[in-house]
Amino acid sequence: MRIEANETLHFQNLNECIRTCGDKEIYIDNCIGQRYIGAGSGGKTIHIKGTPGNALGAYLDGTDIVVEGNAQDAIGDTMNAGSITVYGNAGDAAGYAMRGGRIFIKGDAGYRCGIHMKAYKENKPVIVIGGRAGSFLGEYQAGGLIAVLGLNKENRPIVGNFCGTGMHGGEMYIRGELPAGLPEQVKAEKLTGVSDAWVRGILQDYAAAFGLDTKKLLSSVYYRLTPDTENPYHRMYTNN
């Protein structure tokens, strides 16, 4: 199915077309801010040209979404499975409380990317950002992986302020640069190249999606951020 999503098509009508369509492949042209595209869907592939609105792929349950452009706030909100691939930039709160699946962003991501990410058994959510990430990256992260590659960063910090605030699970890989002002409850390990097989596979998939140099990504210096279990947050709120 191919849908013309111009300014006259209300987001509710667009999403009803997606829900009721029997086709596995759906193409949306001239998207102009329609919200909740693909919310809760599984078993489809949605190709979007234009700029989808907030909560793209919210509660996603197995559908793959590809955006040939930028995406607004809260992509992948509480998603369970599937993938969202953005060939431009993404707004704030990408991957909010996501519980599985992958979000690949070629450009930059806004504030609070990966807030409240969590993992359970084999379900490990993933966010990879090719450019920069705004402040509060991984705020309250409880599981999964966030990677920031800093490609074309234009002499600016790869990550904004307050990275890892409240982080108590999961891990971050920050390429080539240690974020400033990390909380005492977050520890940083400098890595020369990526040795973890799972992380290597993710970065290989990311490089393949956007035509990047896989060898360069895998051999770069990274800072791996994880919670410091010897310095838990409860000490901030007790007298002990």
CSV table of C-alpha atoms in Angstrom, one decimal, residues 1 3 13-23 26 44:
chain,number,residue,atom,x,y,z
A,1,MET,CA,0.0,0.0,0.0
A,3,ILE,CA,-0.4,6.4,1.2
A,13,ASN,CA,-7.1,8.4,9.4
A,14,LEU,CA,-3.5,7.6,8.5
A,15,ASN,CA,-3.1,5.2,11.4
A,16,GLU,CA,-6.4,3.5,10.7
A,17,CYS,CA,-5.2,2.9,7.1
A,18,ILE,CA,-2.0,1.3,8.5
A,19,ARG,CA,-3.9,-0.9,11.1
A,20,THR,CA,-6.5,-2.2,8.6
A,21,CYS,CA,-4.1,-2.7,5.7
A,22,GLY,CA,-3.4,-6.3,4.8
A,23,ASP,CA,-0.2,-5.5,3.0
A,26,ILE,CA,3.5,0.2,3.5
A,44,LYS,CA,4.9,-4.9,8.9
